[in-house]
PDB file of C-alpha atoms in Angstrom:
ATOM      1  CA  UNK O  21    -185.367 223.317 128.078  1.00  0.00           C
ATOM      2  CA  UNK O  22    -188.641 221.573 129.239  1.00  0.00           C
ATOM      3  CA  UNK O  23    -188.385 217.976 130.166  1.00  0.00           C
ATOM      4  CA  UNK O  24    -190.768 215.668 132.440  1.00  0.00           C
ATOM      5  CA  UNK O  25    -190.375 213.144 134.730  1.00  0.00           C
ATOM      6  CA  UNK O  26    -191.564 209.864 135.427  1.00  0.00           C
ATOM      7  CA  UNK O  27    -191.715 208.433 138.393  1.00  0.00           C
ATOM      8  CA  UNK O  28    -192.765 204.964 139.477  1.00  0.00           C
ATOM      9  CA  UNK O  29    -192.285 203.827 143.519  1.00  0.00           C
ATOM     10  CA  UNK O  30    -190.515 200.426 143.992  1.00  0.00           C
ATOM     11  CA  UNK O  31    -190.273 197.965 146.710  1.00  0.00           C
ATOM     12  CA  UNK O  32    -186.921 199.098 148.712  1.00  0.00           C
ATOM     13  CA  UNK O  33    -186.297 195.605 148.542  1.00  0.00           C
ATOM     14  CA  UNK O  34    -186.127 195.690 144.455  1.00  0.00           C
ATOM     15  CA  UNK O  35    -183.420 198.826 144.142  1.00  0.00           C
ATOM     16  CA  UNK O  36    -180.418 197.425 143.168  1.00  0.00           C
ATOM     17  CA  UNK O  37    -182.145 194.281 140.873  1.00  0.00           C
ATOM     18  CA  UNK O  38    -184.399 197.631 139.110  1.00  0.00           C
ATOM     19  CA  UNK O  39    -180.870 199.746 138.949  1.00  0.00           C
ATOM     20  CA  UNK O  40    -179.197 196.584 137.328  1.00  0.00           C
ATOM     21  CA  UNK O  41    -181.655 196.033 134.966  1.00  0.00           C
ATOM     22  CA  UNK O  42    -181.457 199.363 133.657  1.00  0.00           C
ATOM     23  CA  UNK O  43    -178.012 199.490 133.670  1.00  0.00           C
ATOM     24  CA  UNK O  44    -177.729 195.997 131.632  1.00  0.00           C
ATOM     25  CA  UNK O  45    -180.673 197.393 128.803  1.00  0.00           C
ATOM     26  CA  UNK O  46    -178.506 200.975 128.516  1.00  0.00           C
ATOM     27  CA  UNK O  47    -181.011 202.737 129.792  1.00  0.00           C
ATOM     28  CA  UNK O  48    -179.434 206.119 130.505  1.00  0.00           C
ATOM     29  CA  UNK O  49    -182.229 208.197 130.835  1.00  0.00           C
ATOM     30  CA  UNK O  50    -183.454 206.483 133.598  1.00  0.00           C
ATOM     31  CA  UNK O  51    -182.048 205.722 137.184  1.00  0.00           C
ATOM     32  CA  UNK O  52    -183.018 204.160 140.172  1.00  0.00           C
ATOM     33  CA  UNK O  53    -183.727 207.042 143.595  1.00  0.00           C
ATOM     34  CA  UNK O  54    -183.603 205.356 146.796  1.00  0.00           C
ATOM     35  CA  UNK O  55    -184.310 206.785 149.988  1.00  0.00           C
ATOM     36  CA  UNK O  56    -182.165 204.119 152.918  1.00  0.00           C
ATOM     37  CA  UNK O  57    -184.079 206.382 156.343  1.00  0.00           C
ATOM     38  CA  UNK O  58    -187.575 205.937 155.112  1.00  0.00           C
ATOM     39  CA  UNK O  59    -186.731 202.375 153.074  1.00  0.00           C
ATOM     40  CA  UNK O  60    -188.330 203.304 149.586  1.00  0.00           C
ATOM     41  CA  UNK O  61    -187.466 203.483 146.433  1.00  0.00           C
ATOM     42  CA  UNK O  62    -188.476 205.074 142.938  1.00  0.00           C
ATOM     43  CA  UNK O  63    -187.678 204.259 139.484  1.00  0.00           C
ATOM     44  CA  UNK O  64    -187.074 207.724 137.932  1.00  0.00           C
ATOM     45  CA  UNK O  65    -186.787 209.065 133.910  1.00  0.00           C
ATOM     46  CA  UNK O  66    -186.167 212.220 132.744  1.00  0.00           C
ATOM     47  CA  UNK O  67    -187.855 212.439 129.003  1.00  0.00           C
ATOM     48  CA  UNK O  68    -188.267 215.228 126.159  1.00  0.00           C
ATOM     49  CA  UNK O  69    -191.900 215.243 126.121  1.00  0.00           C
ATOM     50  CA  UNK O  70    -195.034 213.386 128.110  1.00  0.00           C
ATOM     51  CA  UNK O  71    -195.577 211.346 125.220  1.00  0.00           C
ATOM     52  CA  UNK O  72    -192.281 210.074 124.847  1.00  0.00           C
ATOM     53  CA  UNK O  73    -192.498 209.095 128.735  1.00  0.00           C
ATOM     54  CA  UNK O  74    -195.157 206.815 128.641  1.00  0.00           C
ATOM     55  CA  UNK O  75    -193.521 205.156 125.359  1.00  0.00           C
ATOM     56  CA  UNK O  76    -190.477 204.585 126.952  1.00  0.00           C
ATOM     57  CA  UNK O  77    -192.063 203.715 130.381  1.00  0.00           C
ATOM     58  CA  UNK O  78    -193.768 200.796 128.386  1.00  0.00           C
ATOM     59  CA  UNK O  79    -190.196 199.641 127.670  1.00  0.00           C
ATOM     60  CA  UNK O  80    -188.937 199.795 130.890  1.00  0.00           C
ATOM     61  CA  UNK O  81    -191.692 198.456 132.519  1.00  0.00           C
ATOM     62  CA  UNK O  82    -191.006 195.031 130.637  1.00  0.00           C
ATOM     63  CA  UNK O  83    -187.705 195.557 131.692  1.00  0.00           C
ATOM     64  CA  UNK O  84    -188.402 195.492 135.471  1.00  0.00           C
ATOM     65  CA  UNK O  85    -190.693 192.660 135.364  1.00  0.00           C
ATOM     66  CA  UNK O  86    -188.093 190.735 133.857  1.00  0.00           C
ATOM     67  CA  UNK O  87    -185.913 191.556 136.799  1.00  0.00           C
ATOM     68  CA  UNK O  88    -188.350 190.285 138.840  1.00  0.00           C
ATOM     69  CA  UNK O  89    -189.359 194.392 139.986  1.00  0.00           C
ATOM     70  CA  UNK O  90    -193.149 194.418 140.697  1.00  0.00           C
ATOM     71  CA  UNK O  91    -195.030 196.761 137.988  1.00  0.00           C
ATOM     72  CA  UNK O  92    -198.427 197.500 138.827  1.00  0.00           C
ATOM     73  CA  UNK O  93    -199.398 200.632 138.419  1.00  0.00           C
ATOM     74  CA  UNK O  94    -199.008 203.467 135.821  1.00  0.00           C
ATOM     75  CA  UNK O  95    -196.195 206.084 136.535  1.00  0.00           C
ATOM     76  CA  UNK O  96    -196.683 209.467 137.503  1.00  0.00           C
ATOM     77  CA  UNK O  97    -195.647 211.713 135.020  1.00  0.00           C
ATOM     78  CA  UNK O  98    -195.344 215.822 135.561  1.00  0.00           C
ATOM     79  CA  UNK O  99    -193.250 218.458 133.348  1.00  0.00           C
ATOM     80  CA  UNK O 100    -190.195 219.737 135.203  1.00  0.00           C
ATOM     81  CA  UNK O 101    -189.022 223.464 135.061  1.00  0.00           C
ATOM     82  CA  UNK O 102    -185.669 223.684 133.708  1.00  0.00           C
ATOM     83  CA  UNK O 103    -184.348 224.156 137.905  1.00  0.00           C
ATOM     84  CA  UNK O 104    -186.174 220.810 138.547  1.00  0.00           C
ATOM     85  CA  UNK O 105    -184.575 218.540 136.195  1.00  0.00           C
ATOM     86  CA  UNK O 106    -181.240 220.296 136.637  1.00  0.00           C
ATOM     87  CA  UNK O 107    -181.141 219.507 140.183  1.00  0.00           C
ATOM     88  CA  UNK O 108    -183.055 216.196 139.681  1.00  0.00           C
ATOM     89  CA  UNK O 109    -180.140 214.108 139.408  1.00  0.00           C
ATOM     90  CA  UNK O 110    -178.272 215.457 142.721  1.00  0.00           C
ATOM     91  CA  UNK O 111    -179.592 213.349 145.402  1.00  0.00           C
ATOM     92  CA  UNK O 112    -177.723 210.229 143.636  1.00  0.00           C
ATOM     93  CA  UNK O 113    -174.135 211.892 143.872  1.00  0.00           C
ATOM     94  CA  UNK O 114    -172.415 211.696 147.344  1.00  0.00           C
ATOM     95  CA  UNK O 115    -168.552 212.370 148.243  1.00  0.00           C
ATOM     96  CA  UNK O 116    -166.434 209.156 148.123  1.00  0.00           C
ATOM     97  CA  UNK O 117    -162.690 208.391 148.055  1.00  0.00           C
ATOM     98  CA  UNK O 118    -160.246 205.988 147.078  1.00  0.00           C
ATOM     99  CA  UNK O 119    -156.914 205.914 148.775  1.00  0.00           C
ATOM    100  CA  UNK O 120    -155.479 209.354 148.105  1.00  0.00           C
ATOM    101  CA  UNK O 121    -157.959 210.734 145.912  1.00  0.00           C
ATOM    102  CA  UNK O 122    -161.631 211.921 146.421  1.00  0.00           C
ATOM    103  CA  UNK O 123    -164.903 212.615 143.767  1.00  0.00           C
ATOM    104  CA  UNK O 124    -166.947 215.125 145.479  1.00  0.00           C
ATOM    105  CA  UNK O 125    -169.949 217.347 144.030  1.00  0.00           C
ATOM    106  CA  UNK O 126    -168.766 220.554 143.678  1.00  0.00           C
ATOM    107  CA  UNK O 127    -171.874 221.887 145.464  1.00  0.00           C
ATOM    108  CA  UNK O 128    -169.838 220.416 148.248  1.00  0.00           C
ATOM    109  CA  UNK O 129    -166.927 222.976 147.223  1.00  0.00           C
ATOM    110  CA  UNK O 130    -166.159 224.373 150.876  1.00  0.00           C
ATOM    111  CA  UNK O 131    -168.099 222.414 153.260  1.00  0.00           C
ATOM    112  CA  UNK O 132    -166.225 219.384 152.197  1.00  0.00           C
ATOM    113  CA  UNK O 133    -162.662 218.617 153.623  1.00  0.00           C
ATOM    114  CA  UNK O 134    -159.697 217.036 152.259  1.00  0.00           C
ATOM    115  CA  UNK O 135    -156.642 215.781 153.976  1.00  0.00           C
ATOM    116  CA  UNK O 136    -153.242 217.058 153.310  1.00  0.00           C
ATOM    117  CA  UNK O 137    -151.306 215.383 150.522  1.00  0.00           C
ATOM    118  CA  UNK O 138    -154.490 213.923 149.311  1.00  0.00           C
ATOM    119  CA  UNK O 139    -156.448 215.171 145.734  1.00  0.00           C
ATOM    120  CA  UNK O 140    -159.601 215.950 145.306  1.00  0.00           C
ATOM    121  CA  UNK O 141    -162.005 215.934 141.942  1.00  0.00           C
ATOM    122  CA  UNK O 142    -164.895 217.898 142.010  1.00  0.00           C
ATOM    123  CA  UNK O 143    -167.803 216.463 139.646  1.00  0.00           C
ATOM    124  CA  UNK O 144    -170.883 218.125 138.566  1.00  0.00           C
ATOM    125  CA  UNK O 145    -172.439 214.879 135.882  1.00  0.00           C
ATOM    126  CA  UNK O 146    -175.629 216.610 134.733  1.00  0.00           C
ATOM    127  CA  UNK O 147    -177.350 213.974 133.718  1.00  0.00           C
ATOM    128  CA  UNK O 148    -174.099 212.079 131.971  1.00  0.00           C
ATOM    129  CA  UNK O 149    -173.151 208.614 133.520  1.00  0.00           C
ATOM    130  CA  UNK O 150    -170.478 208.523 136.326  1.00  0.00           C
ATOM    131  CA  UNK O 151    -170.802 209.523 139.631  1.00  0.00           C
ATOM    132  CA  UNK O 152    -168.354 207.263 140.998  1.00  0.00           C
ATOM    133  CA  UNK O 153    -171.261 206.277 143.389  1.00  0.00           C
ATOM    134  CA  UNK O 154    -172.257 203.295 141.390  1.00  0.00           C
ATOM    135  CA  UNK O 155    -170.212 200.128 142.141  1.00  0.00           C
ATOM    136  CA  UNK O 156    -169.149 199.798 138.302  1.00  0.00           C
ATOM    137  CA  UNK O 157    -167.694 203.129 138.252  1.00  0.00           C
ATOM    138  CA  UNK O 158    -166.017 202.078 141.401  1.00  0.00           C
ATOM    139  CA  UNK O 159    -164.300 199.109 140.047  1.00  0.00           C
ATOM    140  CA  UNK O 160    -162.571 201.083 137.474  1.00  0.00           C
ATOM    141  CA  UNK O 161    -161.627 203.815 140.061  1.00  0.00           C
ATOM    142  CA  UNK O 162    -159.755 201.410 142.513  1.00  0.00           C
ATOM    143  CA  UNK O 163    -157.962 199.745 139.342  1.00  0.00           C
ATOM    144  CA  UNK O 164    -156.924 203.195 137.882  1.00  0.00           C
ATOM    145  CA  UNK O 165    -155.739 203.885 141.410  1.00  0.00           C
ATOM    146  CA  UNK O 166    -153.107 200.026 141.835  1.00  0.00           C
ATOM    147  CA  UNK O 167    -151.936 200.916 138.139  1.00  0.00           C
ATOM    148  CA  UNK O 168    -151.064 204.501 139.057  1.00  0.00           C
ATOM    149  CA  UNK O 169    -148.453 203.373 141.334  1.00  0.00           C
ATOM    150  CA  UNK O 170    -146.196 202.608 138.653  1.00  0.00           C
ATOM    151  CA  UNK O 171    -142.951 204.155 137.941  1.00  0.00           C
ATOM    152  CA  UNK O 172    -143.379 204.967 134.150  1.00  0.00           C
ATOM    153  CA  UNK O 173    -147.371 206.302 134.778  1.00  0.00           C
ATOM    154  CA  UNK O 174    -146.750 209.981 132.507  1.00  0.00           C
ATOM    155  CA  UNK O 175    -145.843 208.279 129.647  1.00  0.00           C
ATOM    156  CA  UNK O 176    -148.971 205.595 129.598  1.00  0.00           C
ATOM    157  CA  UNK O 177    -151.375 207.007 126.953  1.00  0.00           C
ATOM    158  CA  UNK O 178    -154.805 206.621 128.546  1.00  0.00           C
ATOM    159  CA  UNK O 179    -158.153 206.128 126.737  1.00  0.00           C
ATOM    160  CA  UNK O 180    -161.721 206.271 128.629  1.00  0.00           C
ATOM    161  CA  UNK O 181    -164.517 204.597 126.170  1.00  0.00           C
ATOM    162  CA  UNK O 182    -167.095 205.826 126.871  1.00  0.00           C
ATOM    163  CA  UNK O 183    -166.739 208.368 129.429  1.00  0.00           C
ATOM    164  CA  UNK O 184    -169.643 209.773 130.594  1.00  0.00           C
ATOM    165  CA  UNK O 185    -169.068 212.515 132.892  1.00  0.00           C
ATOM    166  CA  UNK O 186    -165.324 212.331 132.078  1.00  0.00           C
ATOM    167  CA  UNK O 187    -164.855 210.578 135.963  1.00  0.00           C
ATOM    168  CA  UNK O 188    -162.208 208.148 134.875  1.00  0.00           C
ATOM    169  CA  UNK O 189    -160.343 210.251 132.409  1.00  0.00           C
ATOM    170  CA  UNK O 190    -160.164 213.011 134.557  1.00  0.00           C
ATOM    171  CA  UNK O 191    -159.055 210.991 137.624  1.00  0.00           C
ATOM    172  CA  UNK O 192    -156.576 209.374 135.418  1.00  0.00           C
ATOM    173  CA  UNK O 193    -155.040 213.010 135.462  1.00  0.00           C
ATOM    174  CA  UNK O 194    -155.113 213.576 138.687  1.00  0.00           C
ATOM    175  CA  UNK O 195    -153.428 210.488 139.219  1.00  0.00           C
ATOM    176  CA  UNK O 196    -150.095 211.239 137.263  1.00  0.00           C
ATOM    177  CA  UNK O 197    -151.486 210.359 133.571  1.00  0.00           C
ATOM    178  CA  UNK O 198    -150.516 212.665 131.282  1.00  0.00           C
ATOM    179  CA  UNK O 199    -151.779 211.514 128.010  1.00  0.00           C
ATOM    180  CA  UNK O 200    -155.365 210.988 128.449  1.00  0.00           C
ATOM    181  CA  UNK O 201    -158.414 210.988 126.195  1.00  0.00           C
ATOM    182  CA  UNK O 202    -161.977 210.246 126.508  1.00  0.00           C
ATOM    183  CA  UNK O 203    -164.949 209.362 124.203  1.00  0.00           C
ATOM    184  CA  UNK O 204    -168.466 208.472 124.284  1.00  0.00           C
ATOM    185  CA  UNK O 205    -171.392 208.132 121.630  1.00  0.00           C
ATOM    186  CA  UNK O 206    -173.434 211.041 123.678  1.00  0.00           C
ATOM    187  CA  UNK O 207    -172.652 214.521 122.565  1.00  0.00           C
ATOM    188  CA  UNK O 208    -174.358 215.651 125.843  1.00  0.00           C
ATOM    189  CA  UNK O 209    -171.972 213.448 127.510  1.00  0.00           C
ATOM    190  CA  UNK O 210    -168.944 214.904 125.761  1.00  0.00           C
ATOM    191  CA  UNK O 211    -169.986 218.318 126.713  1.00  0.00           C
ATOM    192  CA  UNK O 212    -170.548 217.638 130.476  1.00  0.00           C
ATOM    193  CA  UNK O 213    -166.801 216.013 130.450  1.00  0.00           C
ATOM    194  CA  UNK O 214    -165.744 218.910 129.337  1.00  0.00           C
ATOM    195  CA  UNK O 215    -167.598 221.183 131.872  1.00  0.00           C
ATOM    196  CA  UNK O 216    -166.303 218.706 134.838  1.00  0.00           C
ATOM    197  CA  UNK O 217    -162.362 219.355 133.535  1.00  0.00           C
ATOM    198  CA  UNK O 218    -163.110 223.028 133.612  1.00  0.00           C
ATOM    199  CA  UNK O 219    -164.372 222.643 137.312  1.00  0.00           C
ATOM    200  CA  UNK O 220    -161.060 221.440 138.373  1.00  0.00           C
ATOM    201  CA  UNK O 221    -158.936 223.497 136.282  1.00  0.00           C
ATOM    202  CA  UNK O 222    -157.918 220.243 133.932  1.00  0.00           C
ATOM    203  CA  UNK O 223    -159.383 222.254 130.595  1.00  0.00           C
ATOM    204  CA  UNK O 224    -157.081 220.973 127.894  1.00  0.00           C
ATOM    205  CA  UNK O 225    -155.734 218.145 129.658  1.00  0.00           C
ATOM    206  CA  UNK O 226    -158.179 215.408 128.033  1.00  0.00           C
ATOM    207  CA  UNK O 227    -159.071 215.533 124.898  1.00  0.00           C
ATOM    208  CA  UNK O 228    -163.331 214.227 125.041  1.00  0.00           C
ATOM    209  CA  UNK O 229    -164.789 213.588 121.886  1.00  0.00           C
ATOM    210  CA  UNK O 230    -167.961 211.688 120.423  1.00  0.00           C
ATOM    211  CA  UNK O 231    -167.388 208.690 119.120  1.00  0.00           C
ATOM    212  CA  UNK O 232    -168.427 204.941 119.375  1.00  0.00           C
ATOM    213  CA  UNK O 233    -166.413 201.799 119.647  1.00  0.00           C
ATOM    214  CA  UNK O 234    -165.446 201.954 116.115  1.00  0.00           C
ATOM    215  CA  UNK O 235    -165.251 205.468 115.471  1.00  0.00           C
ATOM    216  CA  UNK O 236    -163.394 206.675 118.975  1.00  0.00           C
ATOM    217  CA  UNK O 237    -161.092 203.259 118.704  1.00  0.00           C
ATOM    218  CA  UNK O 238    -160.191 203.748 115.101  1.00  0.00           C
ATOM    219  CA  UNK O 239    -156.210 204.632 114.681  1.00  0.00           C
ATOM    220  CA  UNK O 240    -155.808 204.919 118.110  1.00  0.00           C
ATOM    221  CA  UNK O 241    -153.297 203.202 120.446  1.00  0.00           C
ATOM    222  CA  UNK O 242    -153.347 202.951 124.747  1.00  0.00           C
ATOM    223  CA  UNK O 243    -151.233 201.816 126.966  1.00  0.00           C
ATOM    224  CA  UNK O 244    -154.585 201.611 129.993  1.00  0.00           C
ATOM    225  CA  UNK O 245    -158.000 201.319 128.248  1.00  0.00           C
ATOM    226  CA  UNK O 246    -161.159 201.835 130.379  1.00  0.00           C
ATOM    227  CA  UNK O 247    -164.454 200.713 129.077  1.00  0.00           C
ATOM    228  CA  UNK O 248    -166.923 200.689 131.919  1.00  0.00           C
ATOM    229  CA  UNK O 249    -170.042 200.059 129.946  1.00  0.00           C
ATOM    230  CA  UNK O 250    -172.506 196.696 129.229  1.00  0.00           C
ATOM    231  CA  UNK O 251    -171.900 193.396 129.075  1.00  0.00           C
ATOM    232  CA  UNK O 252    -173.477 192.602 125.608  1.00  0.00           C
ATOM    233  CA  UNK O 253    -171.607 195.689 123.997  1.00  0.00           C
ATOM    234  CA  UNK O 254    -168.504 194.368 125.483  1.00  0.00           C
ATOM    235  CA  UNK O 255    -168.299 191.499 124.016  1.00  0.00           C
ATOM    236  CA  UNK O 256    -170.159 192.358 120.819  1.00  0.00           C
ATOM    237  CA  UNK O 257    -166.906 194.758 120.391  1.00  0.00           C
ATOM    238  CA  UNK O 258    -164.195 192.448 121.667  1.00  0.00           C
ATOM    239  CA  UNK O 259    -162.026 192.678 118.741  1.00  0.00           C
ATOM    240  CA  UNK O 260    -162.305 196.319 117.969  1.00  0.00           C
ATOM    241  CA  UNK O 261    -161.136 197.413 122.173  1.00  0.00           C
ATOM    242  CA  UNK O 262    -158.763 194.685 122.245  1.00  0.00           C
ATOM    243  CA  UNK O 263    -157.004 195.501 118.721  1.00  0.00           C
ATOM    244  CA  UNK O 264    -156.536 199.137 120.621  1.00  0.00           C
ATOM    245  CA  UNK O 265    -154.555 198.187 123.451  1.00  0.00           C
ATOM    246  CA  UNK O 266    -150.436 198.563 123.068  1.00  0.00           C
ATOM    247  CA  UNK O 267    -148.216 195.865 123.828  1.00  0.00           C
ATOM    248  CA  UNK O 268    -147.994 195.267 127.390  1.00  0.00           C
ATOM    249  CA  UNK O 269    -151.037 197.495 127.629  1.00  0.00           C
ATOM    250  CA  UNK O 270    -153.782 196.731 130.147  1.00  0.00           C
ATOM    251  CA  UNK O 271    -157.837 196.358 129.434  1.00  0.00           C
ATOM    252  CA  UNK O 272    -160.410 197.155 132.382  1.00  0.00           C
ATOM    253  CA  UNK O 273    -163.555 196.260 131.677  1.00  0.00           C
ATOM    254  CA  UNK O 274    -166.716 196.969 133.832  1.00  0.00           C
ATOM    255  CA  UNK O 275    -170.361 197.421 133.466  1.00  0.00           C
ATOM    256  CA  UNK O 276    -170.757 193.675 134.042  1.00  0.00           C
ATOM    257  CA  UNK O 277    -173.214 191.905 136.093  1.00  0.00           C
ATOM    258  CA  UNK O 278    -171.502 189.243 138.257  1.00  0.00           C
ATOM    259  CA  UNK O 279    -173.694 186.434 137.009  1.00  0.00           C
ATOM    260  CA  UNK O 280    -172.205 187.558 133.136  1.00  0.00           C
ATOM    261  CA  UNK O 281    -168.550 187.690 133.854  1.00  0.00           C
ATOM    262  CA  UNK O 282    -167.714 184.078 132.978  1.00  0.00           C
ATOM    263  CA  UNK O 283    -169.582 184.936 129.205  1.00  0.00           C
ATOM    264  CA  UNK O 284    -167.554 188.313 128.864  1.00  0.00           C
ATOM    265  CA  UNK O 285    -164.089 186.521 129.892  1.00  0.00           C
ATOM    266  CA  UNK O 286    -164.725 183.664 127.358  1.00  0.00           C
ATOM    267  CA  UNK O 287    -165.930 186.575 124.896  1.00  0.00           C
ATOM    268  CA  UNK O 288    -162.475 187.878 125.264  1.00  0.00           C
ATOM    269  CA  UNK O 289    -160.164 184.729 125.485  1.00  0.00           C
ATOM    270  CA  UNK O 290    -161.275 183.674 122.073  1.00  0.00           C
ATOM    271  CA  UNK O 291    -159.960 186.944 120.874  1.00  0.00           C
ATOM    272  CA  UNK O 292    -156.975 187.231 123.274  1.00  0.00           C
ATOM    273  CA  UNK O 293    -154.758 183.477 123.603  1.00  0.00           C
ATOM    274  CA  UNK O 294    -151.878 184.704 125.795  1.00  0.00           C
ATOM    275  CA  UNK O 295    -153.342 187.598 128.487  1.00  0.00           C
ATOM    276  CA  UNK O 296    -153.276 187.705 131.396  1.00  0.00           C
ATOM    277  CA  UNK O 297    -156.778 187.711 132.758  1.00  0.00           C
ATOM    278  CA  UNK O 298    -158.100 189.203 136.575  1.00  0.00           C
ATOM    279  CA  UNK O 299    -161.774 189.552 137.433  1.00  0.00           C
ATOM    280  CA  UNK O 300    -163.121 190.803 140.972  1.00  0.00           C
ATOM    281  CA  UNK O 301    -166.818 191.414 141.840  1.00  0.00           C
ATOM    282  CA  UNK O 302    -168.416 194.146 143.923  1.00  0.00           C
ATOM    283  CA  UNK O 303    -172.162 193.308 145.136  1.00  0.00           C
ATOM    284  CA  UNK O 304    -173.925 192.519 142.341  1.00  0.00           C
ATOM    285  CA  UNK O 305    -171.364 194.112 139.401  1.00  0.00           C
ATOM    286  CA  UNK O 306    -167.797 192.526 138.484  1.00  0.00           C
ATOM    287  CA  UNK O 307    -164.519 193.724 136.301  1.00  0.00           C
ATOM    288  CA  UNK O 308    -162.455 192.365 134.060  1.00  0.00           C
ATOM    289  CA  UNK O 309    -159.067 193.143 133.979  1.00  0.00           C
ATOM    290  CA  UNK O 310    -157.064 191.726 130.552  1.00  0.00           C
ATOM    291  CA  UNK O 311    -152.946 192.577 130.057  1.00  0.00           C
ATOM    292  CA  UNK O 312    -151.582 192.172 126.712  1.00  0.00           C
ATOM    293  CA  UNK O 313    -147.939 190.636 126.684  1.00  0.00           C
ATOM    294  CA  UNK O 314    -145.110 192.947 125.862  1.00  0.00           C
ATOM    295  CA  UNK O 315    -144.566 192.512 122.266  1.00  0.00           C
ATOM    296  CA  UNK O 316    -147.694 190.464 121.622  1.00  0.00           C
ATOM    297  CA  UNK O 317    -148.209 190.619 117.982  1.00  0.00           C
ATOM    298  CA  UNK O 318    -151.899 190.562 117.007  1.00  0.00           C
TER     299      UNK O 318
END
């Protein structure tokens, strides 16, 4: 495959208002490198052609001015061997953990340790969403985590919308789930989800497939529905997630700015009178947490 790159440097200073503002437009091919010893930063893309780089670039240039990120300057922009852009996404993924469980890269198979009793998933995410590294993902993790803890947990059907590199689904497993499934729009996505439950011997276990909110949601019923995505697709598909979630089934939403949580909360009381409603913020990002009423007709 032969890809380029663009690469634009960044005040340190700007990182996580550049990284939220591509986050909030969807802009998956591009992410935000930062480097915390030398204090710099780069805004980075990973595009088929050079062409389509400096269309795109114009895009997300408007973007980061809008987000107050200083753009003056054109980008540089080389063509990356198929090693380079492989490897190009590695420097963003470090080990973390959560209580008893742990995301590591599996180029860290060996050199990384885990305590006794604890579990461990080991993540390779290409260039799919979901490291576990950003605070979104994060928010999701630590919830999946409180509401494995419960004593019926293997019977909950779980349903990961938009799953990325499969992080949530898959740690949903390794957490006690047992009927787990995972979509997202990205085919590429899809495919890396199902290279990541291969790495950790969990082929079979989830069933990933590409759909969108209306496609992966149709006919399908879960007791713990994750949708860690945008704010504006959130709410602009309210009624289709909540409609999927069983009675006294539980809704985690992320992929929300703090400053939007109020809008996505009113989004979804209008279409759910009667949940229970939780919301917690972490730095700049927030959840939503939404529990339908056992027997709640809708």
């Amino acid at each position: 495959m032969s890809l380029c790159e663009v690469r634009y440097e960044i005040p340190a200073a700007a990182a996580d208002a550049a990284d939220a503002a591509l986050l909030d437009g969807g802009c998956e091919a591009w992410s935000v490198l930062e480097d915390a010893i030398a204090r710099r930063a780069w805004v980075i893309g990973i595009l088929p052609d050079p062409a389509a780089a400096r269309e795109a670039w114009r895009e997300i240039a408007v973007r980061l001015e809008g987000a107050g990120v200083p753009v003056t300057a054109e980008p540089a922009v080389r063509a990356l061997g198929e090693a380079d852009w492989r490897d190009s996404y590695k420097a963003h993924f470090k080990p973390w953990r959560f209580g008893r469980l742990h995301w590591v890269p599996v180029w860290e198979r060996g050199r990384h340790a885990v305590p006794p009793g604890d579990s461990v998933l080991w993540l390779d995410p290409g260039l799919a969403f979901g490291t576990g590294n950003h605070e979104t993902t994060r928010l999701c993790v630590e919830r999946l985590v409180a509401l494995a803890g419960g004593d019926d947990v293997r019977r909950q059907r779980v349903l990961d919308a938009g799953c990325g590199s499969g992080i949530l689904a898959l740690s949903a497993v390794q957490l006690g789930f047992r009927d787990v499934a995972g979509f997202d729009h990205d085919a590429e996505a899809v495919r890396v989800s199902g290279e990541n439950a291969a790495l950790n011997g969990l082929s079979g276990r989830v069933q990933f497939f590409v759909g969108d909110l209306v496609t992966g949601l149709a006919g399908r019923t879960a007791d713990l529905l994750l949708a860690n995505i945008q704010a504006d697709v959130l709410m602009r598909f309210a009624r289709e997630l909540t409609a999927a979630v069983a009675p006294g089934g539980t809704l985690i939403l992320s992929g929300i700015l703090a400053a939007e949580n109020d809008r996505v909360r009113a989004a979804f009381a209008a279409v759910t009178p009667g949940w229970a409603v939780e919301a917690r913020t972490l730095g700049e990002w927030s959840d939503v947490q939404l529990t339908r009423p056992s027997g709640a007709a809708r």
